[in-house]
Amino acid sequence: FQGWMLLAAIQAEDLHDLAAAQRTIDELLAQPDHAPKNVAFALTQLADWHLKYARDPEAARAAFDRILALLPDTQEAHLAHQRLAHLAGPLTPPPGAERRPLVLPRHEERVGLRTDFQGLQAPAPDPAVKAAELAGQLERFPLDNQSREDLAVLYAEELHRPDLAAEQLEQLIAQPHAPTAKIVQWLNLLADFQAKGAGNVEAARAALQRVAEAYPGSAAAAAAQRALATISLHAQGKKESQVFKLGSYEQRLGLKGKP
């Protein structure tokens, strides 16, 4: 396997012959008995070559789709879904496409000489708008872990809705092929949101206890046990904050596309 991958790498990276590298990968995958992780590695490498050297996201998407077809319901497929969710569209304009001029906004000149000038500040993003954007991404890619996690953080920290944040995190935790490190991270986030956002010490303790019980003897379990001893202090430091009231159409953003 390593010899075939070395040949494909030479073809793609040194000879700049992606077609030859593609044929080498195809021949490699036609051989029997390769481990699933090696099959996924070969196709992921091929996808990265298409992105780096040909700037061709469609060819990269095809490589990730092959992982889903060859290795359904596996951790390799789970990781391929994450890459597919964040592939860009075409990276180069089609031949003959008209290039539009870049219009720069006009700003006030000599602002540094004004006595009331406090620096250039970008407008604060609207959290509800950001939540809607993340929900739209999840409608298209329900298995996009990063967008679902970002939505959970937004619910908890910007919209002050730890209940909706918990729903998002529970969906992530329930995935059958999510990496252990990510599950531990999401359970710790859940505990943090319950303690600091909702002031619910018992729910926070329950989340940490799930880490300790699921991975006994691990470093994650030991860290959870230490956190259990101090979780009440986090809740005591919670400040009351105004709940951001969502419109009826926004109540369950991101929950429609459950995996």
GROMACS .gro file of C-alpha atoms in nm:
model
  259
    1PHE     CA    1   0.000   0.000   0.000
    2GLN     CA    2   0.275   0.245   0.091
    3GLY     CA    3   0.451   0.180  -0.241
    4TRP     CA    4   0.138   0.249  -0.443
    5MET     CA    5   0.071   0.569  -0.247
    6LEU     CA    6   0.430   0.681  -0.297
    7LEU     CA    7   0.393   0.629  -0.672
    8ALA     CA    8   0.068   0.831  -0.677
    9ALA     CA    9   0.232   1.107  -0.473
   10ILE     CA   10   0.523   1.132  -0.716
   11GLN     CA   11   0.281   1.152  -1.007
   12ALA     CA   12   0.064   1.418  -0.844
   13GLU     CA   13   0.320   1.629  -0.655
   14ASP     CA   14   0.640   1.598  -0.860
   15LEU     CA   15   0.522   1.522  -1.215
   16HIS     CA   16   0.199   1.725  -1.182
   17ASP     CA   17   0.010   1.446  -1.359
   18LEU     CA   18  -0.317   1.412  -1.168
   19ALA     CA   19  -0.464   1.182  -1.429
   20ALA     CA   20  -0.181   0.934  -1.370
   21ALA     CA   21  -0.223   0.964  -0.993
   22GLN     CA   22  -0.596   0.899  -1.035
   23ARG     CA   23  -0.525   0.582  -1.234
   24THR     CA   24  -0.278   0.464  -0.971
   25ILE     CA   25  -0.532   0.515  -0.692
   26ASP     CA   26  -0.799   0.336  -0.899
   27GLU     CA   27  -0.566   0.040  -0.954
   28LEU     CA   28  -0.478   0.035  -0.586
   29LEU     CA   29  -0.843   0.030  -0.480
   30ALA     CA   30  -0.919  -0.250  -0.725
   31GLN     CA   31  -0.694  -0.475  -0.518
   32PRO     CA   32  -0.869  -0.682  -0.249
   33ASP     CA   33  -0.831  -0.678   0.127
   34HIS     CA   34  -0.711  -0.323   0.189
   35ALA     CA   35  -0.804  -0.196   0.535
   36PRO     CA   36  -1.093   0.056   0.540
   37LYS     CA   37  -0.868   0.326   0.689
   38ASN     CA   38  -0.623   0.280   0.399
   39VAL     CA   39  -0.900   0.301   0.139
   40ALA     CA   40  -1.026   0.622   0.299
   41PHE     CA   41  -0.672   0.761   0.325
   42ALA     CA   42  -0.605   0.700  -0.045
   43LEU     CA   43  -0.926   0.869  -0.157
   44THR     CA   44  -0.884   1.157   0.087
   45GLN     CA   45  -0.531   1.213  -0.044
   46LEU     CA   46  -0.664   1.208  -0.399
   47ALA     CA   47  -0.931   1.464  -0.305
   48ASP     CA   48  -0.666   1.690  -0.149
   49TRP     CA   49  -0.453   1.668  -0.464
   50HIS     CA   50  -0.751   1.772  -0.675
   51LEU     CA   51  -0.807   2.071  -0.449
   52LYS     CA   52  -0.442   2.175  -0.421
   53TYR     CA   53  -0.318   2.124  -0.776
   54ALA     CA   54  -0.629   2.138  -0.998
   55ARG     CA   55  -0.847   2.359  -0.777
   56ASP     CA   56  -1.129   2.121  -0.863
   57PRO     CA   57  -1.380   2.074  -0.577
   58GLU     CA   58  -1.607   1.859  -0.794
   59ALA     CA   59  -1.333   1.600  -0.845
   60ALA     CA   60  -1.261   1.615  -0.471
   61ARG     CA   61  -1.630   1.566  -0.397
   62ALA     CA   62  -1.632   1.258  -0.620
   63ALA     CA   63  -1.345   1.109  -0.420
   64PHE     CA   64  -1.526   1.162  -0.091
   65ASP     CA   65  -1.845   1.018  -0.241
   66ARG     CA   66  -1.648   0.703  -0.322
   67ILE     CA   67  -1.561   0.669   0.046
   68LEU     CA   68  -1.932   0.685   0.130
   69ALA     CA   69  -2.010   0.423  -0.133
   70LEU     CA   70  -1.727   0.184  -0.045
   71LEU     CA   71  -1.742   0.223   0.334
   72PRO     CA   72  -2.100   0.303   0.436
   73ASP     CA   73  -2.187   0.338   0.804
   74THR     CA   74  -1.825   0.358   0.919
   75GLN     CA   75  -1.610   0.615   1.095
   76GLU     CA   76  -1.435   0.672   0.761
   77ALA     CA   77  -1.770   0.766   0.607
   78HIS     CA   78  -1.844   0.990   0.905
   79LEU     CA   79  -1.521   1.183   0.843
   80ALA     CA   80  -1.592   1.201   0.469
   81HIS     CA   81  -1.927   1.366   0.548
   82GLN     CA   82  -1.740   1.635   0.745
   83ARG     CA   83  -1.517   1.714   0.448
   84LEU     CA   84  -1.808   1.715   0.203
   85ALA     CA   85  -1.998   1.965   0.416
   86HIS     CA   86  -1.721   2.223   0.380
   87LEU     CA   87  -1.608   2.179   0.021
   88ALA     CA   88  -1.616   2.510  -0.160
   89GLY     CA   89  -1.779   2.571  -0.493
   90PRO     CA   90  -1.574   2.627  -0.808
   91LEU     CA   91  -1.243   2.788  -0.713
   92THR     CA   92  -1.167   2.932  -1.056
   93PRO     CA   93  -1.400   3.120  -1.295
   94PRO     CA   94  -1.495   2.932  -1.612
   95PRO     CA   95  -1.302   3.022  -1.932
   96GLY     CA   96  -1.423   3.348  -2.083
   97ALA     CA   97  -1.609   3.453  -1.769
   98GLU     CA   98  -1.634   3.829  -1.728
   99ARG     CA   99  -1.436   3.962  -1.436
  100ARG     CA  100  -1.636   4.211  -1.235
  101PRO     CA  101  -1.448   4.509  -1.095
  102LEU     CA  102  -1.393   4.508  -0.721
  103VAL     CA  103  -1.577   4.801  -0.564
  104LEU     CA  104  -1.425   4.933  -0.244
  105PRO     CA  105  -1.647   5.126  -0.002
  106ARG     CA  106  -1.550   5.489   0.057
  107HIS     CA  107  -1.463   5.574   0.415
  108GLU     CA  108  -1.414   5.907   0.587
  109GLU     CA  109  -1.059   6.032   0.543
  110ARG     CA  110  -0.821   6.152   0.817
  111VAL     CA  111  -1.023   5.974   1.086
  112GLY     CA  112  -0.712   5.946   1.301
  113LEU     CA  113  -0.710   6.322   1.352
  114ARG     CA  114  -1.060   6.336   1.498
  115THR     CA  115  -1.080   6.379   1.873
  116ASP     CA  116  -1.387   6.152   1.892
  117PHE     CA  117  -1.233   5.871   1.684
  118GLN     CA  118  -1.231   5.539   1.871
  119GLY     CA  119  -1.099   5.311   1.600
  120LEU     CA  120  -1.260   5.129   1.311
  121GLN     CA  121  -1.508   4.876   1.442
  122ALA     CA  122  -1.695   4.616   1.245
  123PRO     CA  123  -2.068   4.606   1.315
  124ALA     CA  124  -2.165   4.339   1.566
  125PRO     CA  125  -2.310   4.038   1.383
  126ASP     CA  126  -2.676   3.961   1.445
  127PRO     CA  127  -2.682   3.628   1.634
  128ALA     CA  128  -3.025   3.538   1.496
  129VAL     CA  129  -2.899   3.588   1.141
  130LYS     CA  130  -2.594   3.375   1.212
  131ALA     CA  131  -2.817   3.106   1.363
  132ALA     CA  132  -3.031   3.105   1.050
  133GLU     CA  133  -2.720   3.068   0.832
  134LEU     CA  134  -2.600   2.771   1.037
  135ALA     CA  135  -2.947   2.618   1.024
  136GLY     CA  136  -2.943   2.651   0.645
  137GLN     CA  137  -2.608   2.473   0.631
  138LEU     CA  138  -2.750   2.191   0.845
  139GLU     CA  139  -3.051   2.160   0.616
  140ARG     CA  140  -2.807   2.086   0.333
  141PHE     CA  141  -2.559   1.880   0.539
  142PRO     CA  142  -2.727   1.735   0.850
  143LEU     CA  143  -2.406   1.552   0.945
  144ASP     CA  144  -2.194   1.869   0.952
  145ASN     CA  145  -2.052   1.846   1.304
  146GLN     CA  146  -1.877   2.183   1.302
  147SER     CA  147  -2.187   2.378   1.202
  148ARG     CA  148  -2.402   2.198   1.459
  149GLU     CA  149  -2.144   2.263   1.729
  150ASP     CA  150  -2.120   2.628   1.626
  151LEU     CA  151  -2.498   2.654   1.644
  152ALA     CA  152  -2.497   2.505   1.994
  153VAL     CA  153  -2.236   2.757   2.109
  154LEU     CA  154  -2.438   3.039   1.951
  155TYR     CA  155  -2.756   2.926   2.124
  156ALA     CA  156  -2.580   2.907   2.461
  157GLU     CA  157  -2.356   3.215   2.454
  158GLU     CA  158  -2.533   3.465   2.227
  159LEU     CA  159  -2.901   3.373   2.237
  160HIS     CA  160  -2.899   3.255   2.600
  161ARG     CA  161  -3.087   2.936   2.517
  162PRO     CA  162  -2.897   2.652   2.687
  163ASP     CA  163  -3.198   2.425   2.628
  164LEU     CA  164  -3.162   2.454   2.250
  165ALA     CA  165  -2.784   2.425   2.279
  166ALA     CA  166  -2.829   2.099   2.471
  167GLU     CA  167  -3.052   1.959   2.196
  168GLN     CA  168  -2.784   2.028   1.936
  169LEU     CA  169  -2.510   1.871   2.146
  170GLU     CA  170  -2.719   1.562   2.219
  171GLN     CA  171  -2.761   1.507   1.845
  172LEU     CA  172  -2.385   1.521   1.803
  173ILE     CA  173  -2.320   1.287   2.095
  174ALA     CA  174  -2.572   1.031   1.966
  175GLN     CA  175  -2.394   0.980   1.633
  176PRO     CA  176  -2.276   0.619   1.601
  177HIS     CA  177  -1.933   0.690   1.449
  178ALA     CA  178  -1.831   1.017   1.611
  179PRO     CA  179  -1.470   1.014   1.740
  180THR     CA  180  -1.433   0.958   2.112
  181ALA     CA  181  -1.241   1.282   2.158
  182LYS     CA  182  -1.529   1.479   2.004
  183ILE     CA  183  -1.790   1.305   2.221
  184VAL     CA  184  -1.589   1.394   2.531
  185GLN     CA  185  -1.560   1.753   2.408
  186TRP     CA  186  -1.936   1.780   2.347
  187LEU     CA  187  -2.023   1.633   2.686
  188ASN     CA  188  -1.792   1.884   2.853
  189LEU     CA  189  -1.952   2.165   2.653
  190LEU     CA  190  -2.293   2.038   2.762
  191ALA     CA  191  -2.182   2.046   3.125
  192ASP     CA  192  -2.041   2.395   3.084
  193PHE     CA  193  -2.360   2.529   2.924
  194GLN     CA  194  -2.580   2.370   3.191
  195ALA     CA  195  -2.369   2.506   3.477
  196LYS     CA  196  -2.287   2.856   3.350
  197GLY     CA  197  -2.580   2.924   3.120
  198ALA     CA  198  -2.870   2.751   3.289
  199GLY     CA  199  -2.737   2.732   3.644
  200ASN     CA  200  -2.845   2.366   3.647
  201VAL     CA  201  -2.581   2.193   3.859
  202GLU     CA  202  -2.750   1.854   3.847
  203ALA     CA  203  -2.767   1.850   3.468
  204ALA     CA  204  -2.403   1.957   3.450
  205ARG     CA  205  -2.305   1.680   3.690
  206ALA     CA  206  -2.498   1.428   3.483
  207ALA     CA  207  -2.309   1.528   3.168
  208LEU     CA  208  -1.971   1.492   3.338
  209GLN     CA  209  -2.076   1.162   3.491
  210ARG     CA  210  -2.152   1.033   3.141
  211VAL     CA  211  -1.787   1.094   3.050
  212ALA     CA  212  -1.663   0.912   3.359
  213GLU     CA  213  -1.892   0.614   3.299
  214ALA     CA  214  -1.839   0.586   2.924
  215TYR     CA  215  -1.458   0.597   2.938
  216PRO     CA  216  -1.352   0.454   3.277
  217GLY     CA  217  -0.984   0.473   3.356
  218SER     CA  218  -0.915   0.727   3.083
  219ALA     CA  219  -0.765   1.073   3.114
  220ALA     CA  220  -1.102   1.215   3.008
  221ALA     CA  221  -1.275   1.031   3.293
  222ALA     CA  222  -1.018   1.160   3.543
  223ALA     CA  223  -1.068   1.516   3.419
  224ALA     CA  224  -1.444   1.474   3.449
  225GLN     CA  225  -1.409   1.356   3.807
  226ARG     CA  226  -1.200   1.664   3.890
  227ALA     CA  227  -1.458   1.888   3.724
  228LEU     CA  228  -1.736   1.723   3.926
  229ALA     CA  229  -1.568   1.847   4.241
  230THR     CA  230  -1.580   2.210   4.129
  231ILE     CA  231  -1.894   2.224   3.916
  232SER     CA  232  -2.091   2.406   4.187
  233LEU     CA  233  -1.844   2.696   4.177
  234HIS     CA  234  -1.911   2.748   3.806
  235ALA     CA  235  -2.283   2.765   3.867
  236GLN     CA  236  -2.240   3.010   4.154
  237GLY     CA  237  -2.049   3.244   3.926
  238LYS     CA  238  -2.330   3.248   3.671
  239LYS     CA  239  -2.471   3.592   3.608
  240GLU     CA  240  -2.833   3.644   3.524
  241SER     CA  241  -2.874   3.733   3.158
  242GLN     CA  242  -3.170   3.825   2.949
  243VAL     CA  243  -3.304   3.542   2.738
  244PHE     CA  244  -3.299   3.623   2.369
  245LYS     CA  245  -3.656   3.567   2.248
  246LEU     CA  246  -3.665   3.389   1.915
  247GLY     CA  247  -3.951   3.426   1.675
  248SER     CA  248  -4.181   3.129   1.636
  249TYR     CA  249  -4.018   3.039   1.304
  250GLU     CA  250  -3.675   3.037   1.472
  251GLN     CA  251  -3.752   2.832   1.779
  252ARG     CA  252  -3.580   2.512   1.668
  253LEU     CA  253  -3.322   2.630   1.415
  254GLY     CA  254  -3.094   2.350   1.312
  255LEU     CA  255  -3.311   2.073   1.455
  256LYS     CA  256  -3.499   1.988   1.137
  257GLY     CA  257  -3.220   1.793   0.975
  258LYS     CA  258  -3.147   1.532   1.236
  259PRO     CA  259  -2.896   1.274   1.117
   0.00000   0.00000   0.00000
